[in-house]
Amino acid sequence: MEQNPLQLDKREMRKLGYQIIDQLVEHYSQLPNKSVFNSSSPEQLQLLLEESIPYEGSNYEIVLDQLNKNVLNHITFSSHPRFFAFVPSPSNFIGVVADLLAKGYNIFNGAWHESAGAAQIEKITIDWFRQIFGMPITAGGLFLSGGSMANLTASFLAKEIKLSNEEKHGTIYYSDQTHSSVFRALRMLGFQERQIRIIRSDHQFEINLEHLVQMIEKDKKDGMKPFLIVGNVGSTNTGSIDPICDLLQISKYYDLWLHVDGAIGAATILDDRIKHRLKSIGQVDSITFDPHKWWFQPYGIGGLLVKNITQLEKTFQLLPEYLDDSKTKGREINFYNYGPELSRPFRALKVWFSFQVFGLNAFKEAVQHGVNMARYCQQIVDNMPQWEIVSPAYTCIINFRYVPQGMTEAAINHINKQISQRIIESGWAMIRTTTLKCQRVLRLCPINPRVTREEIELTFHKLDKIAKDICKSNID
Amino acid sequence: MEQNPLQLDKREMRKLGYQIIDQLVEHYSQLPNKSVFNSSSPEQLQLLLEESIPYEGSNYEIVLDQLNKNVLNHITFSSHPRFFAFVPSPSNFIGVVADLLAKGYNIFNGAWHESAGAAQIEKITIDWFRQIFGMPITAGGLFLSGGSMANLTASFLAKEIKLSNEEKHGTIYYSDQTHSSVFRALRMLGFQERQIRIIRSDHQFEINLEHLVQMIEKDKKDGMKPFLIVGNVGSTNTGSIDPICDLLQISKYYDLWLHVDGAIGAATILDDRIKHRLKSIGQVDSITFDPHKWWFQPYGIGGLLVKNITQLEKTFQLLPEYLDDSKTKGREINFYNYGPELSRPFRALKVWFSFQVFGLNAFKEAVQHGVNMARYCQQIVDNMPQWEIVSPAYTCIINFRYVPQGMTEAAINHINKQISQRIIESGWAMIRTTTLKCQRVLRLCPINPRVTREEIELTFHKLDKIAKDICKSNID
């Protein structure tokens, strides 16, 4: 082999790199004018995209052209200002170029001796979050690929610490508003459905404490071993916050691990109007937070903080013979000893870089804007005849629905689902439905810092028009 | 809020983007001339890097400058041509810019309706690997963050399929050359050490089949439930390949799940001299392969293929109320139903893009170069007096050591460790040690397609000189 066959020359690398930067800058500035929703069927895509293995190469211009025409125009961008579904990911450009640096230098952030600089940045960045949440100096953590992995890692730690060899009798408690990743994580860890207690939530979609205590007491009487409570800071349906203070007292009283899933709402610690609800969060055993959601980073980065970092290291550490030379001493950290991954990309860089460039105060402002927008949405719905709020703006989400008079529940559910479909198909906004209190409702999460009051107003104007059009066509 | 506080203007975005592209192009072309090893102590880095939370922002030029001076020069680059330790990650520039596109557009590749184009690309790319390994049409899979996650996902699937509710008696079998991530994954899934059978390897570092069968038979007699064999294609220490054909027969006979960990060596399917050893790999139950290793992609991307994709979906699928609108029909795929992550970055794009641009034949050539280099290393050691091969170039790794006459075993172990330290500190090459047959040995994995025969020759020349210098100074 004369030359690396997977290589471009310098001129080509630079040209392609610039071209993609130009394309991204254009995309970013044009995004608000683009359709939010772009999809396609497998059959259509099959016609557009060649499926056989490319044995021979092609010019990168041709491949990029194909990508632009046949892939990127079939993507619904969750960083679009009017993407209001699920949890949007309104990322920032500094985060993107930080990721480019991490990928371009191809940094392995697992072992201190291989990437001291990267390990130090992850350590510093994680420590910022420790301070933000008010956790003790014994606390620490790591970045993972997302909230699901953070919940999995925390649950495994809880099991190791609280349940050594007793897992058959271990029981877990969380509300019916908890994210499905927690259930999946527990199933992976070997727990059966019979060990998982889904506590009903109250009218504000917070865990019912009385029911929780009853279940714990009953399980103890039945010879079970209660060991883990998962509390929500920003539940998926409504953004509600479980009473962390009370959960902390209960978990201490019964000696249970308290994990907080703050994937959606942990960023509300930056909003003075809400942060009192998170007052005790610094004392819990572990916290999931999710930089690729309301901390404005590109996918995929989740974060985990644990109260006692030594426990995390003891639980996950690897000491095979081929890593003998990588053993740490003193304050060196091998991040592969903190979680389930060995090879790990340098995820921390985007958080570090964007915090440095914009400053935490700018992130505060951006989070507050999201809360403002959710509250503004609520205010608008409150003033719209024939519409009702089903869950108010606890944090960054509202649920609401169209309730024309004289219609059956089934018909109301159906029409709200239709409204969602129509607004999505129009390309204006991405608004999905969920089920709350047995009702199908529209759900809106306006956390993109680019979204304006005018866009919000226009969105509700359009929703109202769609709703009335549907009713009218049903009558006709 | 007047304007998004996490935003640069177009001109700045473009300027910064170009600047980073320039920097990466320079880095890439200068890399062979740079020191391989760059590290620092926590104390030094603490002096260099401010640790307090940045409440106010800074100009990105200043932050980038700090990053360059105080972080990126304390990184040992695993894509350096003379990084021979662990498994190098010799990534390609197309993979890097593909990742930039995925991050810049911030694509969520979880649900068909949100990112049909991305899902189709992942489906196509995974199918290329299915064809490369010769798996049946029922097979499928997904990309994860790395090999550890792929092994975890496969092991959970094996447990679900083979062991429903019998996990207490389940037993697992793999050789003493198996990667530590398998053990960690099994521990996470709830298995105890007493359920894990480490089978000794033979003189070629392959699993001892006789011992394996004995253990299975004994466990069955003892009322255990053998359910999983993990075979290696490219073991971590030596790159050895377990006899997949035989493991397949054994797993079929005893009705066990056969998982192949091919994180290191699965790419040898592209080398005609080795692929006969992988003849039956298409018939196994699941395969881990690792694009960020010998498939030349940047971190972090691992791959998993399973024989029966329906089983994978049944095992991992989520159906909460808030994902009701995302339900698929027909041939649509929600990749969040295939593994433990919900939010997932668009990892497939870099594989798709680089395969399209370079063609699979170029990847073949690059893999063959790695095998050639490993064999060339072996040939050199064979001809060096006072040096011996401990494990030959089964695939892409050799283990060897300096064995001066009249020295005790302890002294030989010590001197080889010193040789590793000296060559690393010199900045010329990254060569770590491992333990084989109770001996400390030097381990070398030359898979970077940029590494030349001249660099290999010079490396051994330097090793020999270092060894003799150490001996001399010991005598003096």
mmCIF file of N, CA, C and O in Angstrom, chain B residues 163 165-173 191 194-195 197 219-220 222-227:
data_model
loop_
_atom_site.group_PDB
_atom_site.id
_atom_site.type_symbol
_atom_site.label_atom_id
_atom_site.label_comp_id
_atom_site.label_asym_id
_atom_site.label_seq_id
_atom_site.Cartn_x
_atom_site.Cartn_y
_atom_site.Cartn_z
ATOM 1 N N LEU B 163 -33.471 -17.182 29.159
ATOM 2 C CA LEU B 163 -33.512 -17.384 30.609
ATOM 3 C C LEU B 163 -34.733 -16.834 31.319
ATOM 4 O O LEU B 163 -34.661 -16.588 32.512
ATOM 5 N N ASN B 165 -36.934 -15.494 33.663
ATOM 6 C CA ASN B 165 -37.190 -15.776 35.081
ATOM 7 C C ASN B 165 -36.348 -16.884 35.707
ATOM 8 O O ASN B 165 -36.640 -17.346 36.798
ATOM 9 N N GLU B 166 -35.305 -17.299 35.023
ATOM 10 C CA GLU B 166 -34.465 -18.341 35.611
ATOM 11 C C GLU B 166 -33.056 -17.821 35.866
ATOM 12 O O GLU B 166 -32.119 -18.598 35.973
ATOM 13 N N GLU B 167 -32.905 -16.509 35.927
ATOM 14 C CA GLU B 167 -31.555 -15.957 35.900
ATOM 15 C C GLU B 167 -30.671 -16.417 37.053
ATOM 16 O O GLU B 167 -29.463 -16.458 36.933
ATOM 17 N N LYS B 168 -31.294 -16.790 38.143
ATOM 18 C CA LYS B 168 -30.515 -17.205 39.303
ATOM 19 C C LYS B 168 -29.621 -18.403 38.979
ATOM 20 O O LYS B 168 -28.561 -18.586 39.570
ATOM 21 N N HIS B 169 -30.071 -19.235 38.049
ATOM 22 C CA HIS B 169 -29.310 -20.439 37.732
ATOM 23 C C HIS B 169 -28.567 -20.343 36.400
ATOM 24 O O HIS B 169 -27.892 -21.292 36.005
ATOM 25 N N GLY B 170 -28.709 -19.223 35.730
ATOM 26 C CA GLY B 170 -28.057 -19.074 34.427
ATOM 27 C C GLY B 170 -26.539 -19.055 34.552
ATOM 28 O O GLY B 170 -26.001 -18.474 35.495
ATOM 29 N N THR B 171 -25.856 -19.692 33.617
ATOM 30 C CA THR B 171 -24.386 -19.648 33.621
ATOM 31 C C THR B 171 -23.868 -19.225 32.251
ATOM 32 O O THR B 171 -24.477 -19.515 31.224
ATOM 33 N N ILE B 172 -22.724 -18.540 32.297
ATOM 34 C CA ILE B 172 -22.146 -17.920 31.108
ATOM 35 C C ILE B 172 -20.708 -18.415 30.953
ATOM 36 O O ILE B 172 -20.007 -18.605 31.950
ATOM 37 N N TYR B 173 -20.271 -18.554 29.721
ATOM 38 C CA TYR B 173 -18.963 -19.144 29.416
ATOM 39 C C TYR B 173 -18.179 -18.259 28.463
ATOM 40 O O TYR B 173 -18.700 -17.878 27.407
ATOM 41 N N PHE B 191 -25.992 -10.791 37.091
ATOM 42 C CA PHE B 191 -25.334 -12.078 37.316
ATOM 43 C C PHE B 191 -24.235 -11.939 38.359
ATOM 44 O O PHE B 191 -23.556 -10.922 38.437
ATOM 45 N N ARG B 194 -20.306 -16.149 40.689
ATOM 46 C CA ARG B 194 -20.433 -17.611 40.734
ATOM 47 C C ARG B 194 -21.149 -18.174 39.499
ATOM 48 O O ARG B 194 -21.140 -19.383 39.265
ATOM 49 N N GLN B 195 -21.764 -17.308 38.704
ATOM 50 C CA GLN B 195 -22.463 -17.782 37.506
ATOM 51 C C GLN B 195 -21.614 -17.650 36.243
ATOM 52 O O GLN B 195 -22.033 -18.037 35.166
ATOM 53 N N ARG B 197 -18.339 -18.493 34.117
ATOM 54 C CA ARG B 197 -17.260 -19.485 33.974
ATOM 55 C C ARG B 197 -16.188 -18.934 33.044
ATOM 56 O O ARG B 197 -16.443 -18.742 31.856
ATOM 57 N N ASP B 219 -22.231 -28.053 34.914
ATOM 58 C CA ASP B 219 -23.274 -27.117 35.347
ATOM 59 C C ASP B 219 -24.665 -27.713 35.160
ATOM 60 O O ASP B 219 -25.543 -27.538 36.000
ATOM 61 N N LYS B 220 -24.849 -28.400 34.053
ATOM 62 C CA LYS B 220 -26.164 -29.012 33.819
ATOM 63 C C LYS B 220 -26.458 -30.056 34.900
ATOM 64 O O LYS B 220 -27.563 -30.108 35.435
ATOM 65 N N ASP B 222 -25.334 -30.031 37.821
ATOM 66 C CA ASP B 222 -25.533 -29.334 39.097
ATOM 67 C C ASP B 222 -26.829 -28.525 39.135
ATOM 68 O O ASP B 222 -27.058 -27.755 40.074
ATOM 69 N N GLY B 223 -27.646 -28.656 38.097
ATOM 70 C CA GLY B 223 -28.928 -27.949 38.104
ATOM 71 C C GLY B 223 -28.840 -26.503 37.658
ATOM 72 O O GLY B 223 -29.786 -25.733 37.822
ATOM 73 N N MET B 224 -27.691 -26.121 37.107
ATOM 74 C CA MET B 224 -27.585 -24.766 36.574
ATOM 75 C C MET B 224 -28.196 -24.744 35.174
ATOM 76 O O MET B 224 -28.540 -25.781 34.612
ATOM 77 N N LYS B 225 -28.308 -23.527 34.634
ATOM 78 C CA LYS B 225 -28.925 -23.376 33.312
ATOM 79 C C LYS B 225 -27.942 -22.641 32.395
ATOM 80 O O LYS B 225 -27.994 -21.416 32.264
ATOM 81 N N PRO B 226 -27.015 -23.373 31.776
ATOM 82 C CA PRO B 226 -26.087 -22.726 30.836
ATOM 83 C C PRO B 226 -26.883 -22.055 29.719
ATOM 84 O O PRO B 226 -27.820 -22.664 29.188
ATOM 85 N N PHE B 227 -26.537 -20.787 29.401
ATOM 86 C CA PHE B 227 -27.352 -20.121 28.369
ATOM 87 C C PHE B 227 -26.558 -19.250 27.412
ATOM 88 O O PHE B 227 -27.066 -18.859 26.372
#
